[in-house]
Coordinates of C-alpha atoms in Angstrom, one line a residue:
X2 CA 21.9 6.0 -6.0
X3 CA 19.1 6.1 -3.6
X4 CA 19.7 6.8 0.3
X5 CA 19.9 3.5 2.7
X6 CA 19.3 3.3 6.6
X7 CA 20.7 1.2 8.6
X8 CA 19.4 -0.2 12.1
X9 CA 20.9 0.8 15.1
X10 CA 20.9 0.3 18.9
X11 CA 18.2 2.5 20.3
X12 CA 17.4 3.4 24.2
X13 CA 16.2 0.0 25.9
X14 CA 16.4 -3.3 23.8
X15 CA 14.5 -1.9 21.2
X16 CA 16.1 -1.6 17.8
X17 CA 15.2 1.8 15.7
X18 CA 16.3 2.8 12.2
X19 CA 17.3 6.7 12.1
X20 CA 16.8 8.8 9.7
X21 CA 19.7 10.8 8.3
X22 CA 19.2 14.6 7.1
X23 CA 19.9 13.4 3.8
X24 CA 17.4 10.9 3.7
X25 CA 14.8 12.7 5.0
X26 CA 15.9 15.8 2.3
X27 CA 15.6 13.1 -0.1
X28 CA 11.9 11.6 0.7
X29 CA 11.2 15.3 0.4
X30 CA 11.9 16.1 -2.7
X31 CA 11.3 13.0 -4.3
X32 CA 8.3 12.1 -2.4
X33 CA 10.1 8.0 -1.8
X34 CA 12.5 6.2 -0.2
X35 CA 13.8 2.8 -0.5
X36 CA 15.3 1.4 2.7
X37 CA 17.3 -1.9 2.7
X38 CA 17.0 -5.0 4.2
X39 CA 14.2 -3.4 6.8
X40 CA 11.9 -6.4 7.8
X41 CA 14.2 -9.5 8.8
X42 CA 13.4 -12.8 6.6
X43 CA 11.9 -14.6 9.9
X44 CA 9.3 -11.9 10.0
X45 CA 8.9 -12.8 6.2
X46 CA 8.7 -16.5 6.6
X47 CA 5.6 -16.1 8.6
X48 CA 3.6 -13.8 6.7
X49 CA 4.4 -15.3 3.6
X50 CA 3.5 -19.2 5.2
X51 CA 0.1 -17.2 7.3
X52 CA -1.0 -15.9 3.4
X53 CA -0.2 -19.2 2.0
X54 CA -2.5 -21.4 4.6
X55 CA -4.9 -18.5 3.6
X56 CA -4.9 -19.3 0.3
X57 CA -5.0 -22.7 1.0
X58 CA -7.6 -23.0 3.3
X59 CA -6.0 -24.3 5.7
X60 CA -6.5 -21.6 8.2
X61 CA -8.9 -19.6 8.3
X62 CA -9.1 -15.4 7.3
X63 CA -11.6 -14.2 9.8
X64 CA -12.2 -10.6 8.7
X65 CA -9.8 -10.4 5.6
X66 CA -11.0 -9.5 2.6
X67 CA -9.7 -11.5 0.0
X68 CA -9.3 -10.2 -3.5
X69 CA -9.5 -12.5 -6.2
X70 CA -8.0 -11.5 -10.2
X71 CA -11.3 -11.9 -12.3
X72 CA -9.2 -12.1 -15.2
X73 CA -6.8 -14.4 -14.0
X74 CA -10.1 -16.5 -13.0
X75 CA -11.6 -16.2 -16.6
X76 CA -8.7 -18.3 -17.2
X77 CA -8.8 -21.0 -15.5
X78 CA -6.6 -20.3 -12.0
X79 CA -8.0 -21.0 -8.4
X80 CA -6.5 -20.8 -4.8
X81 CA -3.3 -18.9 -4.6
X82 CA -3.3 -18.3 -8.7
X83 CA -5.9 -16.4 -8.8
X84 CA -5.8 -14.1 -5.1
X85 CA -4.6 -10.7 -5.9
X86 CA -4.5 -9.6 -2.4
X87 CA -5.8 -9.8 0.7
X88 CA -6.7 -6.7 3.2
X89 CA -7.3 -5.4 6.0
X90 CA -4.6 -7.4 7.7
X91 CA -3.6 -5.4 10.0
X92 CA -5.8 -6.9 12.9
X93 CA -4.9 -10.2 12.0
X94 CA -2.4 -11.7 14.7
X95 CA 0.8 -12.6 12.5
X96 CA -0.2 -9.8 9.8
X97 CA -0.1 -7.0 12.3
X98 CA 3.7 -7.7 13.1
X99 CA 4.6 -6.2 9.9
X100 CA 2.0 -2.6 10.6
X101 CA 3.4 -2.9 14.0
X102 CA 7.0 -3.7 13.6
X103 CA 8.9 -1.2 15.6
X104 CA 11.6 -0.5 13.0
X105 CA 9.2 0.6 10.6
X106 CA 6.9 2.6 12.9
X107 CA 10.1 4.6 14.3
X108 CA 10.9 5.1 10.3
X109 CA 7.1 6.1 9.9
X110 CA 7.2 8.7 12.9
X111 CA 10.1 10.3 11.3
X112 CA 7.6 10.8 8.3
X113 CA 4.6 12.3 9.7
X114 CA 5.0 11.8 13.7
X115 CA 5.0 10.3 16.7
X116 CA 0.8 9.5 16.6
X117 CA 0.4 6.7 14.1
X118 CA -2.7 5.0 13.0
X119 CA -2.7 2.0 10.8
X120 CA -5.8 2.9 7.8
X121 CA -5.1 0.4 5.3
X122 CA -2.9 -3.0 4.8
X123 CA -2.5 -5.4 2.3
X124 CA -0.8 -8.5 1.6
X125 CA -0.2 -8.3 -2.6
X126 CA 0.4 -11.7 -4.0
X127 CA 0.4 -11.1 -7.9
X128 CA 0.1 -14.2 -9.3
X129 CA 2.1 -15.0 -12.9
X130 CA -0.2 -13.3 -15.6
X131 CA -1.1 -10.8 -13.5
X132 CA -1.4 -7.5 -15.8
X133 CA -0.2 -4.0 -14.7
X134 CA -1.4 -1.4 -12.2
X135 CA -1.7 1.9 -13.6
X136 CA 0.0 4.9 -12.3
X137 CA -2.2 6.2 -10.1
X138 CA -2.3 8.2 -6.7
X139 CA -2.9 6.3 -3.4
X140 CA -4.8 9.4 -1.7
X141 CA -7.4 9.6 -4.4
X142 CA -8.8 6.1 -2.1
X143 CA -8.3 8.5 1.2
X144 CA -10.8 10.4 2.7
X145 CA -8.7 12.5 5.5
X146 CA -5.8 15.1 5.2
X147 CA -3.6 16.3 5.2
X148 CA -1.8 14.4 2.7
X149 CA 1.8 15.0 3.7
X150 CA 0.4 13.5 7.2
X151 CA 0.1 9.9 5.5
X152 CA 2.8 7.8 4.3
X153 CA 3.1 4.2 2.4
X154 CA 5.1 1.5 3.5
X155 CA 6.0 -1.1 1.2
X156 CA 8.0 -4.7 1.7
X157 CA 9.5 -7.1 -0.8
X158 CA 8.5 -10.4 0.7
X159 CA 9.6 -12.2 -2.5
X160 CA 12.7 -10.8 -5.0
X161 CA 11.3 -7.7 -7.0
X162 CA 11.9 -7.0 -10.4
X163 CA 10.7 -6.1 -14.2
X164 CA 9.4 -9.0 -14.7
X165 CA 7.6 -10.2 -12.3
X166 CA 6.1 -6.5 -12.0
X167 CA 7.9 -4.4 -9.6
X168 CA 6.9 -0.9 -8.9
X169 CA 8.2 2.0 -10.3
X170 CA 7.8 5.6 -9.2
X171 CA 7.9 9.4 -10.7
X172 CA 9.7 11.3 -8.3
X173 CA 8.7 14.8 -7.4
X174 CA 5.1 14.0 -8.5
X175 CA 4.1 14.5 -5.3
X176 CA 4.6 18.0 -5.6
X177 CA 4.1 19.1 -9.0
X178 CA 0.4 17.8 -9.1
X179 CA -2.5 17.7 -6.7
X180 CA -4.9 14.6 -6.6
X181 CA -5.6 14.4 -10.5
X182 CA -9.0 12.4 -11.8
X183 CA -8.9 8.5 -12.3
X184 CA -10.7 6.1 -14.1
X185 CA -10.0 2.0 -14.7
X186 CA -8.2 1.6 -18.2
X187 CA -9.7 -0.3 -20.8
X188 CA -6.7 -2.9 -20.6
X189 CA -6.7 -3.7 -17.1
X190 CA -9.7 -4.6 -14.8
X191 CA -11.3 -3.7 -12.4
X192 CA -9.5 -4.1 -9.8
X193 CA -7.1 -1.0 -10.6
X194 CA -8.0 2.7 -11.1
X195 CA -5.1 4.5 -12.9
X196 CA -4.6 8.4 -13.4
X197 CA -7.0 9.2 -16.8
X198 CA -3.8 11.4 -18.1
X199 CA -1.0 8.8 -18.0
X200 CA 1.1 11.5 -20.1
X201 CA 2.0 12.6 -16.3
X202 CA 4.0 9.2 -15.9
X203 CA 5.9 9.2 -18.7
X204 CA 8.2 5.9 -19.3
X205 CA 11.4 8.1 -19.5
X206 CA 10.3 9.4 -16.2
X207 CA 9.7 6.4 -14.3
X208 CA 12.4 4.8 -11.4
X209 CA 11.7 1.0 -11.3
X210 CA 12.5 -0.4 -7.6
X211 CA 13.7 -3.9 -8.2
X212 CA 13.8 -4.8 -4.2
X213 CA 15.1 -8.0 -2.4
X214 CA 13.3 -9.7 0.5
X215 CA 12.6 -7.0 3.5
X216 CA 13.4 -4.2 1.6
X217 CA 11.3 -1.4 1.9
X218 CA 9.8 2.0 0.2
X219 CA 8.1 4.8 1.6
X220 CA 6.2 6.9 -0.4
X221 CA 4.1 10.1 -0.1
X222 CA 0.5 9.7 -1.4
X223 CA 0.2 11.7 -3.8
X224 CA 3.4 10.3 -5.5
X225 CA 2.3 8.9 -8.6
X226 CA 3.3 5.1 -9.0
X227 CA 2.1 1.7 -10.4
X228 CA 3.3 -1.5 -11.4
X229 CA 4.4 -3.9 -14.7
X230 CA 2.3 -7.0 -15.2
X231 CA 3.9 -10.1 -14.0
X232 CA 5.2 -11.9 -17.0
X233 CA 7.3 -14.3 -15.3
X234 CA 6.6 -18.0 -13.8
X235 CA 7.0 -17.0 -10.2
X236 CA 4.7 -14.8 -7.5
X237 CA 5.8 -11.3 -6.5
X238 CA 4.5 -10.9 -2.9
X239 CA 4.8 -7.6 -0.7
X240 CA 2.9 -6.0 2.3
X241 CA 2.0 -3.0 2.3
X242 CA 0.3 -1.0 5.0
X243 CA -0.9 3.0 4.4
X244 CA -0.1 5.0 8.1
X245 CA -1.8 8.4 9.1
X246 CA -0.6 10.8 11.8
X247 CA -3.8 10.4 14.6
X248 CA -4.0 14.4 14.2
X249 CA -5.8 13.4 10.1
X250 CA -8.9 14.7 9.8
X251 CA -12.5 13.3 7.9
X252 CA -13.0 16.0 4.7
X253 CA -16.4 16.2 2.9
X254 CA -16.0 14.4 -0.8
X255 CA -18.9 15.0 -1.9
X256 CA -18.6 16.4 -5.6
X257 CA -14.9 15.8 -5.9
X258 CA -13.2 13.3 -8.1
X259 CA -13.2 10.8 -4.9
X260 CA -17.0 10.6 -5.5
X261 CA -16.8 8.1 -7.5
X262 CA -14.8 5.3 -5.9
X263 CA -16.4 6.6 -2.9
X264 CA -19.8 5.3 -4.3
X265 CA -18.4 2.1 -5.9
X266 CA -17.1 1.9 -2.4
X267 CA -20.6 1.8 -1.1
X268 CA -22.1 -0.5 -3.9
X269 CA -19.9 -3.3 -2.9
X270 CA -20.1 -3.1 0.6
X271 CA -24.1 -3.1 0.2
X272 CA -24.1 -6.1 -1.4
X273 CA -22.0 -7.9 1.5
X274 CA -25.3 -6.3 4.0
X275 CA -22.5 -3.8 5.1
X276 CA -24.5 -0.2 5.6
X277 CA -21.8 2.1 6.3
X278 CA -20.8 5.2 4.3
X279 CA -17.2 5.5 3.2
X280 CA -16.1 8.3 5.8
X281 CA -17.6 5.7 8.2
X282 CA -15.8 2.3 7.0
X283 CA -12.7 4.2 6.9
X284 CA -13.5 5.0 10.5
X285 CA -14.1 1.5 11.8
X286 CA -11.1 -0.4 10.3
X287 CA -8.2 2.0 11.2
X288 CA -5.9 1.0 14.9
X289 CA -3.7 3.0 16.7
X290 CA -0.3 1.7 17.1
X291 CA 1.7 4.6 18.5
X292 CA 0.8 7.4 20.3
X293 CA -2.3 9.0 20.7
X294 CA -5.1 9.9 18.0
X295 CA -7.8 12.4 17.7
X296 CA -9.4 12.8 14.5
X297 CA -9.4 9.5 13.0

């Protein structure tokens, strides 16, 4: 049974959600850990009705990237069928209550500590016929280090399960591999990069997370994890925003196996007039939300 945390009074009228030895044992072994009923369903309500007037075009995204499913567009969908996600939310008014929720942030600082910078958020809308994310390794995306200074936080805004694609995670693969070589599987597209040895996530060692509404997993990562393909009639929405300690630093990756998403990267951001290198666009788009940074 996995470890759950429960919110409790903290100094002031903040609420904070304390750690337990236990839990933090288990994170560290296991490089995740799921955390019930974390983000209230007010807090939901309005991200979910924010994306959806998105989606819409009823309001309008500013700086969000949206991120539409070719495949799903191949056949047919538009609007909210067809958006796999939408990032770089976290400067977005009602999207950066979620990457600045105090709950999660005092959860997060238990993690990697008290200076927290926001690097990457999401809002993942998966869409019925949406296929599967490889198992794959969030830090192979990361330019900065040290890895066990970064941490995933990840909410159920809709119910999670099998079939609508929930993720699943191989625990202690955090620490029985270092950032392994990726590549975009022939039967997915390209929206997802996958480990090329997917012998390292074998089925019998996979833990699915079925999740309710404000439920929550950290993870570590280098933890290697994916995702089903939506085979049901419904959406399976989470956020999901990546955290660094402010003490992270930029490394060269130059002639590593991060080359090459670092140059696709690049490509894409050229043909939007964007002339940044990766180290740089990484630099740009992350926010401080607690403490103080000095690398990032």
């Amino acid at each position: 049974m996995l470890p759950v945390i429960p919110k409790v009074a903290s100094v002031g009228s903040q609420s904070a959600s304390v750690l337990s030895k236990g839990q933090l044992d288990f994170y560290n072994e296991n490089g995740f850990l799921v955390i019930k009923d974390l983000i209230d369903f007010a807090s939901l309500y309005n991200l979910k009705k924010r994306f959806v007037h998105i989606a819409k075009g009823i309001e309008d995204a500013g700086n969000i990237i949206i991120v539409k499913d070719p495949t799903l567009i191949a056949k047919g969908a538009s609007a909210e069928d067809s958006i796999n996600k939408i990032q770089d939310i976290h400067f977005d008014n009602v999207f950066s209550t979620y990457s600045e929720d105090q709950g999660l942030l005092d959860v997060v600082s238990q993690l990697i500590g008290q200076d927290v910078v926001v690097v990457h958020s999401m809002l993942i809308n998966k869409p019925p016929g949406t296929n599967r994310h490889p198992p794959h390794q969030d830090l192979y995306y990361f330019p900065f280090r040290p890895a066990d200074k970064i941490v995933a936080a990840w909410t159920a805004i809709d119910h999670v399960n099998q079939e609508n694609g929930c993720l699943y995670v191989v625990p202690k693969s955090h620490k029985l591999v270092n950032l392994i070589a990726h590549q975009v599987p022939a039967d997915t597209n390209k929206l997802y990069h996958g480990i090329v040895d997917e012998s390292m996530a074998p089925d019998h060692r996979r833990v699915h997370l079925p999740m309710a509404p404000g439920d929550t997993v950290f993870f570590h990562p280098l933890l290697i994890h994916g995702s089903g393909p939506n085979v049901s009639k419904g959406y399976r929405k989470a956020i999901t925003c990546h955290f660094a300690n402010g003490s992270c630093h930029y490394i060269d990756i130059e002639g590593t196996i991060q080359e090459s998403v670092a140059r696709a990267v690049e490509e894409q951001a050229n043909r939007r007039k964007i002339r940044l290198s990766y180290v740089d666009m990484w630099r740009f788009k992350n926010k401080l939300v607690r403490g103080v940074k000095s690398s990032l």
